[in-house]
Coordinates of C-alpha atoms in Angstrom, one line a residue:
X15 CA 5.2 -41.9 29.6
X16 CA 7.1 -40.7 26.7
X17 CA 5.2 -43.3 24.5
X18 CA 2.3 -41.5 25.6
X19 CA 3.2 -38.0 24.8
X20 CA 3.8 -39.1 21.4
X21 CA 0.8 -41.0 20.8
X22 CA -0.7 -37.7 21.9
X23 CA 0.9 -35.4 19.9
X24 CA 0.1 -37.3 16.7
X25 CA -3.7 -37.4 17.7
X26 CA -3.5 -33.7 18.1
X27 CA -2.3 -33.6 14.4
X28 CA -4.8 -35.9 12.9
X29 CA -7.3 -33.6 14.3
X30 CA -6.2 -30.5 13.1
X31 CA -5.8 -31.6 9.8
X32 CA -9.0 -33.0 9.7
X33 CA -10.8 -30.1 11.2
X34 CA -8.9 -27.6 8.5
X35 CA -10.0 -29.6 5.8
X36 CA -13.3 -29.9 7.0
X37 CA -13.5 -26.4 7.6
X38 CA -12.2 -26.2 3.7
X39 CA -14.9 -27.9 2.2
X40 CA -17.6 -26.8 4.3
X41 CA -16.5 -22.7 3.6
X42 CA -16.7 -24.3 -0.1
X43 CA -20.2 -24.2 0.0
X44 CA -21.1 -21.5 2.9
X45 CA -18.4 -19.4 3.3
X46 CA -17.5 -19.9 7.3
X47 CA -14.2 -18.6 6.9
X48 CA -14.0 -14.8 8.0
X49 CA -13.5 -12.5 4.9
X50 CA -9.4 -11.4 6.1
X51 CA -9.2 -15.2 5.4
X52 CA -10.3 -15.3 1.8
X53 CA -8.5 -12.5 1.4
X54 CA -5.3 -14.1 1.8
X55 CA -6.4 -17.3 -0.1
X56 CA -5.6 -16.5 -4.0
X57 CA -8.5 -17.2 -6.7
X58 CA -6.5 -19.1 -8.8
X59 CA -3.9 -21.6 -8.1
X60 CA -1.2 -23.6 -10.7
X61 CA -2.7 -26.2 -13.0
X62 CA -5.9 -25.0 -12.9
X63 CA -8.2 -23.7 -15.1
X64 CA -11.6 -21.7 -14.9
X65 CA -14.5 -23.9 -16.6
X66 CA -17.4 -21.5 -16.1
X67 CA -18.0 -18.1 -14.8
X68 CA -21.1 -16.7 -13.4
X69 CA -23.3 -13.7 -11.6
X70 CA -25.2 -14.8 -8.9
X71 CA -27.7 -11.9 -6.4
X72 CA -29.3 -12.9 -2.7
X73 CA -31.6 -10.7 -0.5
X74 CA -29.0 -8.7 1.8
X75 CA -31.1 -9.7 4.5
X76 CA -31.5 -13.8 4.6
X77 CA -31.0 -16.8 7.2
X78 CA -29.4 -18.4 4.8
X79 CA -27.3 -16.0 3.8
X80 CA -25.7 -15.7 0.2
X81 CA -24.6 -19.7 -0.3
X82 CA -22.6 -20.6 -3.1
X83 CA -23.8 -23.2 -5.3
X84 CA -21.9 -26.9 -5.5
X85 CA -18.7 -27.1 -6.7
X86 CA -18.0 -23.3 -7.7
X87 CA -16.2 -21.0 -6.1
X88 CA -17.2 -17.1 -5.1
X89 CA -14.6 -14.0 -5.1
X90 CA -15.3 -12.8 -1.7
X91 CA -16.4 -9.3 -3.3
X92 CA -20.1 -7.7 -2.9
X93 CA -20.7 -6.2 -6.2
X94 CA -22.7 -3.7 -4.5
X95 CA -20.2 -2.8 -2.1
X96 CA -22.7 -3.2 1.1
X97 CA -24.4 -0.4 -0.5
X98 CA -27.4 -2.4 -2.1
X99 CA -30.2 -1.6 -0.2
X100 CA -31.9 -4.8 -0.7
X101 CA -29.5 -7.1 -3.0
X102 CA -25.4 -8.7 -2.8
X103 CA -23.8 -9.9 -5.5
X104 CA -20.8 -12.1 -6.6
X105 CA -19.0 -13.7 -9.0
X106 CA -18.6 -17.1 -8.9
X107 CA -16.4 -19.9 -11.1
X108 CA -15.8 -23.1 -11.5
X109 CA -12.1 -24.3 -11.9
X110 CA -10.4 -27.5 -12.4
X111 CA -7.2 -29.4 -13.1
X112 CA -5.9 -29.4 -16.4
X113 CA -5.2 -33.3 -16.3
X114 CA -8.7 -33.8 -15.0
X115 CA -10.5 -32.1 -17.7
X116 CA -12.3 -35.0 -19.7
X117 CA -13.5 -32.9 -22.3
X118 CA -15.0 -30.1 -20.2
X119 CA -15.2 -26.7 -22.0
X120 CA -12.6 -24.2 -20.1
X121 CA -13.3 -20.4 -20.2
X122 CA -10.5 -18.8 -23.0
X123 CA -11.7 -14.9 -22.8
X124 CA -14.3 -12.8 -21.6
X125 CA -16.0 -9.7 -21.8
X126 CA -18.1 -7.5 -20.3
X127 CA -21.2 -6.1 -23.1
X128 CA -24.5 -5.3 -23.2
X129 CA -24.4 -6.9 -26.6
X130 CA -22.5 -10.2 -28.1
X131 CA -18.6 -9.5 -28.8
X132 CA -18.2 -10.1 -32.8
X133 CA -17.3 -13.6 -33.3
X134 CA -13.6 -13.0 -34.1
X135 CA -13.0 -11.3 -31.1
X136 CA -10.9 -13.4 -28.6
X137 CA -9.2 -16.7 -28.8
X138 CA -9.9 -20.2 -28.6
X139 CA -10.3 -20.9 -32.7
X140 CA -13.4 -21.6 -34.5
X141 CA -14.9 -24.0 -32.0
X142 CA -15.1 -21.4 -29.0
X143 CA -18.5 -19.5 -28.6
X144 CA -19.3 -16.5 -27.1
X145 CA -21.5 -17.0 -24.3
X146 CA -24.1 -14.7 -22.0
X147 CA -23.9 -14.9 -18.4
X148 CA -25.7 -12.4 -16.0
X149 CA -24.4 -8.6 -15.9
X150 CA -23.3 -8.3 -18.8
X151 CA -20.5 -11.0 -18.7
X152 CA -19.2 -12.8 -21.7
X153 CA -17.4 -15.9 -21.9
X154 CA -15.9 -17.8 -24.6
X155 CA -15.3 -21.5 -23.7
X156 CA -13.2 -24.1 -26.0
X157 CA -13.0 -27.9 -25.5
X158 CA -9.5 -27.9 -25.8
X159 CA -7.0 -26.7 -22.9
X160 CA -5.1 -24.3 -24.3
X161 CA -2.0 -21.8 -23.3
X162 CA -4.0 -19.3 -23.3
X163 CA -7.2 -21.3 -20.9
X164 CA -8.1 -18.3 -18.3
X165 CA -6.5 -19.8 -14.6
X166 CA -7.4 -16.8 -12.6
X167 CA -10.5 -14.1 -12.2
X168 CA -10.5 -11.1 -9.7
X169 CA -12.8 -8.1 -9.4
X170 CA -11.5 -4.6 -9.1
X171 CA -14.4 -1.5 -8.7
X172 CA -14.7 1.9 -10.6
X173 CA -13.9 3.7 -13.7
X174 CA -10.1 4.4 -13.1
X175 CA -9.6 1.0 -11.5
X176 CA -5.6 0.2 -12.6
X177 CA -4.2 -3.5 -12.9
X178 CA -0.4 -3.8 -12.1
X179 CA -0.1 -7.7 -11.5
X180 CA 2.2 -9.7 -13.6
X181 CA 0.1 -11.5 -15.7
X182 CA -3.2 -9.9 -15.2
X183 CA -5.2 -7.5 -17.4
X184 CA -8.2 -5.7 -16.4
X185 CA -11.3 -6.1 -18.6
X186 CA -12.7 -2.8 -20.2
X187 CA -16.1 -1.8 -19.5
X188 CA -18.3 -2.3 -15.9
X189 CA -20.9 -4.8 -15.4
X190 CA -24.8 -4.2 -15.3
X191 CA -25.0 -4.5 -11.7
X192 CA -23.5 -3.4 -8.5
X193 CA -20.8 -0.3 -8.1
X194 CA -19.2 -0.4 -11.1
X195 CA -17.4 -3.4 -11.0
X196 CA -15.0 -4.7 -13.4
X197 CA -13.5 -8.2 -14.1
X198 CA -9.5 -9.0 -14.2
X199 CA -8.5 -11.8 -16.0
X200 CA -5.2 -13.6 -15.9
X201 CA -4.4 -16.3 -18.9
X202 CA -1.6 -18.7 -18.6
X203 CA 0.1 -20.1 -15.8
X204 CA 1.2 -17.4 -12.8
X205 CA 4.1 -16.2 -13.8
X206 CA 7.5 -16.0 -11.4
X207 CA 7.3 -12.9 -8.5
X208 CA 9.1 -10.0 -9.6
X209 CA 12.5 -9.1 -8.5
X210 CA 12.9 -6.6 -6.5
X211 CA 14.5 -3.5 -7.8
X212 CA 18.4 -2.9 -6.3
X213 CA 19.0 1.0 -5.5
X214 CA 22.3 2.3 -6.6
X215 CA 23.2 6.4 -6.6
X216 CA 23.6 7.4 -10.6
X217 CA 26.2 8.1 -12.2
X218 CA 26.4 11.2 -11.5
X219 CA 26.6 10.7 -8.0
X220 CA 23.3 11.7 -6.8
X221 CA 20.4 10.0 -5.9
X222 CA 17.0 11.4 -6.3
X223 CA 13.7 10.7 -3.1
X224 CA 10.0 11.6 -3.6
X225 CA 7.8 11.4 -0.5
X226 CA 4.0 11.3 -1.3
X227 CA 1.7 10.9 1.7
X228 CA -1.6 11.1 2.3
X229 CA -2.7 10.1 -0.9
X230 CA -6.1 9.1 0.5
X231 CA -7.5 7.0 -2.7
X232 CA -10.6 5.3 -2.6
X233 CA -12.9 2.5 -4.2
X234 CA -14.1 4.6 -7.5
X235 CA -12.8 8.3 -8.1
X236 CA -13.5 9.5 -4.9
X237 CA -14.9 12.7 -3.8
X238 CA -12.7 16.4 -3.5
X239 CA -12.1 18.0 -0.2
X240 CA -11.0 21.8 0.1
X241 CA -9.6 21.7 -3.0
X242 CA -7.7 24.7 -4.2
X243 CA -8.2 27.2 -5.5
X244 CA -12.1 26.8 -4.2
X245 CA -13.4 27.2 -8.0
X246 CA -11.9 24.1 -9.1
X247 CA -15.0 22.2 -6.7
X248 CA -17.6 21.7 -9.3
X249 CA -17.1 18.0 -10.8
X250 CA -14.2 17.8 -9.2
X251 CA -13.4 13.6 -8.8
X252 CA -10.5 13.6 -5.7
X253 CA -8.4 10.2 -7.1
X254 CA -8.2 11.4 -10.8
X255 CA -6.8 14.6 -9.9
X256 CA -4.4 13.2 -7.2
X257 CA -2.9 10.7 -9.4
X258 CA -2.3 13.0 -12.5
X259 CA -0.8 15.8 -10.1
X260 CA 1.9 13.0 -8.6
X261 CA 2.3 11.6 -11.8
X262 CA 3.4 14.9 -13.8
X263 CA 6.0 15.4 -10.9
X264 CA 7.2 11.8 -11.2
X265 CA 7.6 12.8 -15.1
X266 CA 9.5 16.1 -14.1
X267 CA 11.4 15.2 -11.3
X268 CA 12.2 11.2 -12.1
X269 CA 13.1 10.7 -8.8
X270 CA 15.3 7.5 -8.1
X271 CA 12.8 6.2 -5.5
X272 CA 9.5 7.0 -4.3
X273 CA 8.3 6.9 -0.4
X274 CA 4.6 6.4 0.6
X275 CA 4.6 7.8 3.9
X276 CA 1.1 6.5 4.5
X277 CA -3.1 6.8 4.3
X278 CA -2.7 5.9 0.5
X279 CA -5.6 4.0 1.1
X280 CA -8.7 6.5 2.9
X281 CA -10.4 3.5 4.7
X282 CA -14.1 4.9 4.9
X283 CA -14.3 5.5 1.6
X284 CA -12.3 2.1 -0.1
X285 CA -14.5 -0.8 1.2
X286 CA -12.2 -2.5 -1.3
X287 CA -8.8 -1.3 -0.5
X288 CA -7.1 -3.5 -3.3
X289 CA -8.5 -1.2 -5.8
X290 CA -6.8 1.5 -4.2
X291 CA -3.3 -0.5 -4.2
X292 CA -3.3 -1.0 -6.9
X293 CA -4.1 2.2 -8.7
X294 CA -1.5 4.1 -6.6
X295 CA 0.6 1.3 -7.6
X296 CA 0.5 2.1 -11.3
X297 CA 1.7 5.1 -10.6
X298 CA 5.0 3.4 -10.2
X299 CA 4.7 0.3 -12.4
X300 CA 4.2 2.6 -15.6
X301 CA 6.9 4.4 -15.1
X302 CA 9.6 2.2 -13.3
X303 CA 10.3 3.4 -10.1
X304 CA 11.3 2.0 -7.5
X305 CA 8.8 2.3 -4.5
X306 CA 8.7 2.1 -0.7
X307 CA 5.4 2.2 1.8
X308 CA 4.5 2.7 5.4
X309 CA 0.9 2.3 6.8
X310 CA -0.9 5.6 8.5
X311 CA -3.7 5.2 10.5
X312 CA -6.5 4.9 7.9
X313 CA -5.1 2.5 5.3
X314 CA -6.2 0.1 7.4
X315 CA -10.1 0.8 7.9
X316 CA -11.5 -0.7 4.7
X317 CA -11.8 -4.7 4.2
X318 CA -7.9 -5.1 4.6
X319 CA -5.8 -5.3 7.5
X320 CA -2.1 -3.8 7.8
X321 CA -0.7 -7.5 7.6
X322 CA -2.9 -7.8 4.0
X323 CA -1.9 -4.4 2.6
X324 CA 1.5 -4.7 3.2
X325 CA 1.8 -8.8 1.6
X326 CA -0.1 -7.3 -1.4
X327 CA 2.2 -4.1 -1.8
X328 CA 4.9 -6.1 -1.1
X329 CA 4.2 -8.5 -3.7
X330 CA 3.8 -5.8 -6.5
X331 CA 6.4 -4.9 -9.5
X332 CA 9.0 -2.1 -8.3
X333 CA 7.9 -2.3 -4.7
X334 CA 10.8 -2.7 -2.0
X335 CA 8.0 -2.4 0.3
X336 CA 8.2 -5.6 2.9
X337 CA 6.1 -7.0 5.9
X338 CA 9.0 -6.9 8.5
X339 CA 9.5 -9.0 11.5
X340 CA 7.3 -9.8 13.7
X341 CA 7.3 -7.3 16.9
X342 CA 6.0 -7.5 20.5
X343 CA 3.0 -10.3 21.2
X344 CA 0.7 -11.0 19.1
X345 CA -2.7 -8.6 19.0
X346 CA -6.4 -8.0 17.7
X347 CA -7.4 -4.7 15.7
X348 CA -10.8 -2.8 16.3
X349 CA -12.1 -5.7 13.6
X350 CA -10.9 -8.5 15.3
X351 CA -8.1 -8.8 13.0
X352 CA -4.4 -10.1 13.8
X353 CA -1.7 -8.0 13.8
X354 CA 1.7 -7.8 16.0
X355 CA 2.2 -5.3 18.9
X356 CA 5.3 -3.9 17.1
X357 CA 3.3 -3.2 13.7
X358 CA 3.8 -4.5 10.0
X359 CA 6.0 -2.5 7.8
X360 CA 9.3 -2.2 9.6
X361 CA 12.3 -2.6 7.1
X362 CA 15.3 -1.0 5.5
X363 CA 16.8 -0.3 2.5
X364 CA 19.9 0.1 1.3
X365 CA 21.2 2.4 -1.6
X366 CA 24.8 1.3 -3.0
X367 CA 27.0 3.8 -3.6
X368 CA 27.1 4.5 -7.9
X369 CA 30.0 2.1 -8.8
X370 CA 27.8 -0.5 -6.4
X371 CA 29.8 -2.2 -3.8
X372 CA 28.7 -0.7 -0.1
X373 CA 25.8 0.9 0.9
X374 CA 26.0 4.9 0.6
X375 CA 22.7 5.4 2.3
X376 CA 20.3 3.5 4.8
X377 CA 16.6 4.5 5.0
X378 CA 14.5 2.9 7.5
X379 CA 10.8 2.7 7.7
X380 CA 8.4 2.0 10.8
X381 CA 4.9 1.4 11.6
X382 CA 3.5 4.3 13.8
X383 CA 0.3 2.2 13.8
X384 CA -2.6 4.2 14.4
X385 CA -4.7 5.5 17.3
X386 CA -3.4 5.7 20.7
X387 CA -3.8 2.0 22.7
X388 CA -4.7 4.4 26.3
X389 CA -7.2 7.3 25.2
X390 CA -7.9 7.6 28.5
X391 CA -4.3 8.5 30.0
X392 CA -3.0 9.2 26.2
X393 CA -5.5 11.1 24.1
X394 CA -4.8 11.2 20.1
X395 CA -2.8 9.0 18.1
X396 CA -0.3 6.0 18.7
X397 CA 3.7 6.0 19.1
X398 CA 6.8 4.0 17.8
X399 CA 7.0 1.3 20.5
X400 CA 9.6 0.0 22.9
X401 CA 9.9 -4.2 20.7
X402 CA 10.2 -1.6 17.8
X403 CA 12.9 0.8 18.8
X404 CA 14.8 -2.5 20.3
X405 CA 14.8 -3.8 16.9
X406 CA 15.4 -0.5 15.3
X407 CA 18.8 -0.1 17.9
X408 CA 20.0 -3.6 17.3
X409 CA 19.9 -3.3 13.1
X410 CA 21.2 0.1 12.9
X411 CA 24.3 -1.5 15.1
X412 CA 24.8 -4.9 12.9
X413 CA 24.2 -2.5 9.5
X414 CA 27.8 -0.8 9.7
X415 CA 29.5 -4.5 9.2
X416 CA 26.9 -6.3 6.8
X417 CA 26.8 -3.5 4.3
X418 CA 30.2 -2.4 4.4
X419 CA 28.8 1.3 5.9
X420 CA 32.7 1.5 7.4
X421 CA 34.3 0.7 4.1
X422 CA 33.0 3.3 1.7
X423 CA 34.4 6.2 0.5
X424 CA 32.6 9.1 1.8
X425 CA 30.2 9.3 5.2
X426 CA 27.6 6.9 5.3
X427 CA 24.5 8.7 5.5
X428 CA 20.7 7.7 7.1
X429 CA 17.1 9.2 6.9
X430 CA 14.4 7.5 8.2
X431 CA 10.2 7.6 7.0
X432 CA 7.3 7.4 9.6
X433 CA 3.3 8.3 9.2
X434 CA 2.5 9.5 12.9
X435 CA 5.3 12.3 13.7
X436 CA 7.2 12.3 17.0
X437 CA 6.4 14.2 19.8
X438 CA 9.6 16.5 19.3
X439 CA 7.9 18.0 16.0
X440 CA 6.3 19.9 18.4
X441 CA 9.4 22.4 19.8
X442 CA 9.1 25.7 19.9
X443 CA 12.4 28.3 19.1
X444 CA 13.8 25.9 17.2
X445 CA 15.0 26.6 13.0
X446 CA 12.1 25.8 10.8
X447 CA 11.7 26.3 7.4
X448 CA 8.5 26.2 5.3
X449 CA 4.9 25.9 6.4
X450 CA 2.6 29.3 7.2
X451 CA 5.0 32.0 7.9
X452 CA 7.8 29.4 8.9
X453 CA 5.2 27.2 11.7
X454 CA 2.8 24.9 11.3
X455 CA -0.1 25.5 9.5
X456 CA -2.2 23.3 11.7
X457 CA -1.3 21.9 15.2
X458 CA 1.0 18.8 15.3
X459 CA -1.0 15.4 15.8
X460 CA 2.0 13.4 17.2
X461 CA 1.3 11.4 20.2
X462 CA 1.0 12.0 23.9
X463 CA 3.1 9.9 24.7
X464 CA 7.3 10.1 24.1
X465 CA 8.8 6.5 23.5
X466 CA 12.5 8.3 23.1
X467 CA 12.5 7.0 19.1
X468 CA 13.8 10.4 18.5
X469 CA 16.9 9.9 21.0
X470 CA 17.4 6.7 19.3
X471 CA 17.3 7.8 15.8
X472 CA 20.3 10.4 16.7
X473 CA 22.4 7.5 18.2
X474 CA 22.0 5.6 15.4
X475 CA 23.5 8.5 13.3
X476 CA 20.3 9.3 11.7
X477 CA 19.8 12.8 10.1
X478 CA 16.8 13.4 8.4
X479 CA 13.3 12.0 9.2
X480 CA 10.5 13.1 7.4
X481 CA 6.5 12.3 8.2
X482 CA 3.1 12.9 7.0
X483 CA -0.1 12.5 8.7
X484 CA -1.0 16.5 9.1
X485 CA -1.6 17.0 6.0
X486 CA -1.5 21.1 5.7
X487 CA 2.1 20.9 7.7
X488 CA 5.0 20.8 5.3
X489 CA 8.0 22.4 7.0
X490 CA 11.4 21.0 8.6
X491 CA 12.2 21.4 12.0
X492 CA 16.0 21.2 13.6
X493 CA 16.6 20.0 17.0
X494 CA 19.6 21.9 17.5
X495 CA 20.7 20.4 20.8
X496 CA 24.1 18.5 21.2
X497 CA 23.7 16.2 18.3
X498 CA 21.1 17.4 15.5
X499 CA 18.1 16.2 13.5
X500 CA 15.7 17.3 10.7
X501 CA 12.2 16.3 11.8
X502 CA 10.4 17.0 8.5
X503 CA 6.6 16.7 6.8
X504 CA 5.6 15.7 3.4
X505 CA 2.6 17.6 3.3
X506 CA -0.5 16.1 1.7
X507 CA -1.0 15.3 -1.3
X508 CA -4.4 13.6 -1.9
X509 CA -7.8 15.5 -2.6
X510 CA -9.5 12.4 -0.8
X511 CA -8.1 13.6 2.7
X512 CA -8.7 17.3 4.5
X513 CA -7.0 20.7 3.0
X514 CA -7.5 24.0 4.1
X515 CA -5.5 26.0 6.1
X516 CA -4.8 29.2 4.4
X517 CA -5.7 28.2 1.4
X518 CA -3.4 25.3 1.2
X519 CA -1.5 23.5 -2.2
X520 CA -1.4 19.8 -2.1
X521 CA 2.5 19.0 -2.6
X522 CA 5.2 16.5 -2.5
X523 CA 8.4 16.4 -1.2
X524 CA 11.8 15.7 -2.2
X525 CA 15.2 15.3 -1.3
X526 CA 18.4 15.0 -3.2
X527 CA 21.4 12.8 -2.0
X528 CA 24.9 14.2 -2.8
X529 CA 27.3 11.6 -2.8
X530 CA 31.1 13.2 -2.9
X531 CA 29.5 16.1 -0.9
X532 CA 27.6 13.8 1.5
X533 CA 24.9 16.6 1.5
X534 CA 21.4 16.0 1.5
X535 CA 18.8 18.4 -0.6
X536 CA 15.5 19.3 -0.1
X537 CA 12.5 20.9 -1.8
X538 CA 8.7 20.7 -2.5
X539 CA 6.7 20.6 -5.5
X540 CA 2.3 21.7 -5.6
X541 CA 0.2 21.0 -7.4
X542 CA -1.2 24.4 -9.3
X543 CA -0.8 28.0 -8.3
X544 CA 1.9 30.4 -9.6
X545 CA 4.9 28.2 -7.7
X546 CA 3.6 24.9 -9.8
X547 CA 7.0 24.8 -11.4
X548 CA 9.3 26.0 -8.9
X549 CA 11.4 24.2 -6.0
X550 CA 9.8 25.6 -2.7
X551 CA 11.6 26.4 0.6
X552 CA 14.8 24.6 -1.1
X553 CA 17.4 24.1 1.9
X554 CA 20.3 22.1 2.7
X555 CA 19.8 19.6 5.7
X556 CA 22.9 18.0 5.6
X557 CA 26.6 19.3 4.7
X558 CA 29.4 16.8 5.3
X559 CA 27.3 14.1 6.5
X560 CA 25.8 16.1 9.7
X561 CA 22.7 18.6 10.0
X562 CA 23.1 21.8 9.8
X563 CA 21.7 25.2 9.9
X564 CA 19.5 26.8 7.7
X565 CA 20.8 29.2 5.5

C-alpha cells in the first residue's frame, strides 16, 4: 500500500512538471498565461543577453489574437494602452545565453529617434552599427559579448515616467506609436537587492514622520481635479504638480521617514500601475529617505494586484515597505486575482533609539483592503479583519522582549498607519483639532461594520493612528474614554483624486518624535495659499508617553 502511495505521488510530480513546462513553451509563442502571471515573471534573467529588439502591431480585434513570433519574447505591455481603436502593440526581444552566443550580434544600446543617432553615440566600439527598428527604436548590436551587452528591456509610459531600479535607466524620448511609451534599458548583470534602510532617532533625539496619502498618480501626467485656487485649472497636469508640491516639503521638512497611507496609484486612470510606482518612488530614491506603504482601495484597480504592488515597492531602494504574512484563506479579487483574506501589507518597523541599541518606537501598518465583502448588510468600504487583529495582538505581545521595548531608557512609544479609517473616527463631542471649523470637512467613509481594531490598538499601548482615504478630512480626533487615542487623517495630497470642500488645500502631514520627552508632535503642511509656509493646527498628541489633551 505504501509502495503504492509513493509510486503515486512521484507520477503526480512528473506531471506537474511536465505540464508547467509545457505550459512555458506554449505561452512562449501565444501567451496563455494570464497577464498577473507575466507580471511577476522578470524580462530579463542572469547570463542572458538581448540579441534583437523589435515593434510588432495586430488588429485589436483577431482570432488569432496578437502571437509572438518564434523564439522572441513580448513585454506583456499594449503600447496603446487598450486605447487603440483598431491596433496593439508590443515590444518584443530575443535573448540568449552568453556561453551560447556563437557569434550572434547582441544588442549594446539603444535609442529611441526619428532620425539615426550619430555614429559615436553609444558603445560597442567601431564594429557596432546603429540599427532601425519600427517606432522609432534604435539599436546598436556588436559581435562581441561585452560588460556592457544590454540583459534586460522594460517599458514604462508618459512624459514624466521616473526609473528608480538598481541598474536600470530609462531611455529619453517616446516612441512613434502608442501612448507615449518609452523604453528602459538595463546593461550588465542585475545587480545585488538593495538593503534595506535601518531607522535610528538622530542625534538630537528626535525623529522626523511624513504621511502622504492619496497621491492618486496615473499612467502619463494625469488630469487636475478641483484644484485650488479654481484659476490654477487651465493646463493644469494633476501628477506634475503633485510630485513637486511633496517634493518641496520633503526638501523643507527632511523628514526621517515617509508613510504612504495609500491610493498612490489612482487605478482607472494607471492601466500600467508600474509607471506610477515608480514615479512616486523617485520621490524618495533622489533624495534618500526612507519610505513605508499601505494599499487603499484603488491602488489596486489598474493591471496590478495588491500582492504585485507591494513585491515591486518592496523591492525598490529606500523602501521598508514589505508583503507581510499571509492572513486568513486564501481569496479571488473582482479580477480574478489571488490575494489572502487578511490583506498584503501588514508589517512593522522599528526605529532604534539614537545611540541604536532598542527600539524607541514601533509603527505598524495594515491592509484595510478595499470595498466592503457584504454590501448588502454592510454598505461602503471594508474593515481591519479578525486573522489580522489576531496577528496584530500576538506581535505587539512578543515585540516588548525581541526588541528590547522593556530595556530602553525612556517609554517605548507606538503609532500605527491604515488607509480605510475606523469606525470610531466617527464620535461626536469628543477633542478634535483641525479640519472645517474643528469637524470634518466631508463625512467619514469608515466602514459599517466595527471589528474592535481600535480596542486592540489601545491594549497594545498604541497612541497615535493616523489614516487617509477622505481626502478633504485632515483633523485628529481623541477618544478620551478610560485609556486614550489619536485617531488622525493625512488629508489628501494628490490632484489625481477629488478636492473640494470649502475650497480645500492639498496637504501633508507630519509628526515629530521627542525622545527624552517621549512626546509626539504634529502638524500639516499645503500646498499654496497664504499658510504654504507655516505649521497648521500644530498640537501635542502625546506628553510622557500617553495621549493627552489638546491645548
Amino acid at each position: 500500500m505504501a509502495r503504492r502511495i509513493v509510486r503515486t505521488i512521484i507520477q503526480l510530480i512528473i506531471l506537474s512538471v511536465a505540464l508547467v513546462t509545457f505550459l512555458f513553451f506554449l505561452d512562449i509563442r501565444y501567451s496563455l498565461l494570464p497577464t498577473q502571471i507575466h507580471n511577476l515573471l522578470q524580462e530579463h534573467h542572469a547570463g542572458q543577453v538581448i540579441t534583437d529588439i523589435t515593434y510588432q502591431s495586430c488588429p485589436r480585434v483577431s482570432l488569432f489574437g496578437c502571437a509572438i513570433n518564434e523564439g522572441w519574447v513580448r513585454i506583456d505591455k499594449d503600447l496603446f494602452l487598450g486605447k487603440g481603436l483598431f491596433t496593439q502593440g508590443y515590444i518584443q526581444f530575443k535573448r540568449m545565453k552568453e556561453e551560447e552566443l556563437n557569434g550572434e550580434k547582441v544588442v549594446v544600446d539603444i535609442r529611441i529617434r526619428r532620425s539615426e543617432p550619430a555614429a559615436s553615440e553609444g558603445g560597442g566600439g567601431g564594429d557596432a552599427k546603429w540599427e532601425p527598428r519600427p517606432g522609432g527604436v534604435w539599436i546598436k548590436r556588436s559581435p562581441r559579448a561585452i560588460d556592457g551587452a544590454v540583459t534586460g528591456i522594460d517599458v514604462l509610459f508618459g512624459p514624466d515616467a521616473a526609473e528608480v531600479r538598481p541598474g536600470w535607466e530609462l531611455r529619453e524620448g517616446s516612441l512613434a506609436v502608442g501612448e507615449s511609451p518609452r523604453i528602459s534599458v538595463r546593461e550588465g548583470a542585475p545587480p545585488a537587492d538593495p538593503k534595506k534602510p535601518v531607522l535610528k532617532f538622530r542625534s538630537d533625539q528626535k525623529f522626523k514622520i511624513i504621511q502622504i496619502s492619496d497621491l492618486h498618480l496615473s499612467t502619463g501626467v494625469g488630469v487636475c481635479r478641483d484644484p485650488e485656487p479654481v484659476e490654477t485649472a487651465d493646463g493644469c497636469e494633476a501628477d506634475p504638480r503633485t510630485l513637486e508640491f511633496v517634493g518641496r516639503i520633503l526638501d523643507e521638512e527632511r523628514p526621517d521617514l515617509a508613510v504612504l497611507s495609500g491610493d498612490q496609484v489612482n487605478g482607472d486612470t494607471a492601466p500600467d500601475a508600474q509607471t506610477a510606482i515608480l514615479k512616486f518612488a523617485d520621490l524618495f530614491v533622489k533624495r534618500k529617505v526612507p519610505y513605508a506603504t499601505i494599499l487603499g482601495n484603488h491602488d489596486d484597480e489598474g493591471n496590478l494586484s495588491r500582492e504585485d504592488i507591494m513585491k515591486l515597492t518592496a523591492s525598490l531602494p529606500y523602501s521598508l515597505s514589505e508583503v507581510g504574512p499571509t492572513l486568513g484563506e486564501r481569496v479571488l479579487d473582482k479580477k480574478g486575482r489571488g490575494g489572502s483574506e487578511g490583506g498584503v501589507g501588514n508589517y512593522h518597523v522599528e526605529v532604534l533609539a539614537h545611540k541604536g541599541g532598542p527600539s524607541a518606537l514601533t509603527i505598524y501598518f495594515l491592509d484595510t483592503h478595499s470595498y466592503s465583502p457584504d454590501e448588502k448588510k454592510y454598505r461602503g468600504y471594508d474593515w481591519v479583519r479578525p486573522s489580522q487583529i489576531s496577528w496584530f495582538k500576538e506581535l505587539a505581545s512578543t515585540l516588548k522582549d525581541k526588541h528590547g521595548h522593556n530595556s530602553y531608557s525612556y517609554i517605548h512609544l507606538d503609532m500605527a498607519f491604515i488607509h480605510i479609517p475606523l469606525p470610531e473616527y466617527r464620535l461626536k463631542d469628543r477633542p478634535i483639532v483641525g479640519g472645517y471649523n474643528n469637524g470634518p470637512r466631508e463625512e467619514p467613509t469608515a466602514p459599517q461594520y466595527n471589528s474592535g481594531f481600535k480596542n486592540a490598538l489601545v491594549d497594545a499601548g498604541v497612541s497615535v493612528v493616523s489614516a487617509g482615504h477622505d481626502h478633504a478630512n485632515e483633523y485628529c480626533l481623541l477618544d478620551d474614554g478610560k485609556e486614550s487615542l489619536w485617531m488622525c487623517y493625512a488629508g489628501g495630497s494628490g490632484f489625481g483624486g477629488y478636492g473640494g470642500y470649502n475650497k480645500y488645500q492639498r496637504r501633508v502631514r507630519l509628526f515629530e518624535i521627542n525622545e527624552p520627552l517621549d512626546r509626539i508632535t504634529t502638524w500639516k503642511r499645503v500646498e499654496r495659499g497664504p499658510d504654504k509656509d507655516k505649521r497648521i493646527d500644530e498640537q501635542i498628541l502625546v506628553e510622557g508617553g500617553k495621549a493627552v489633551q489638546p491645548k
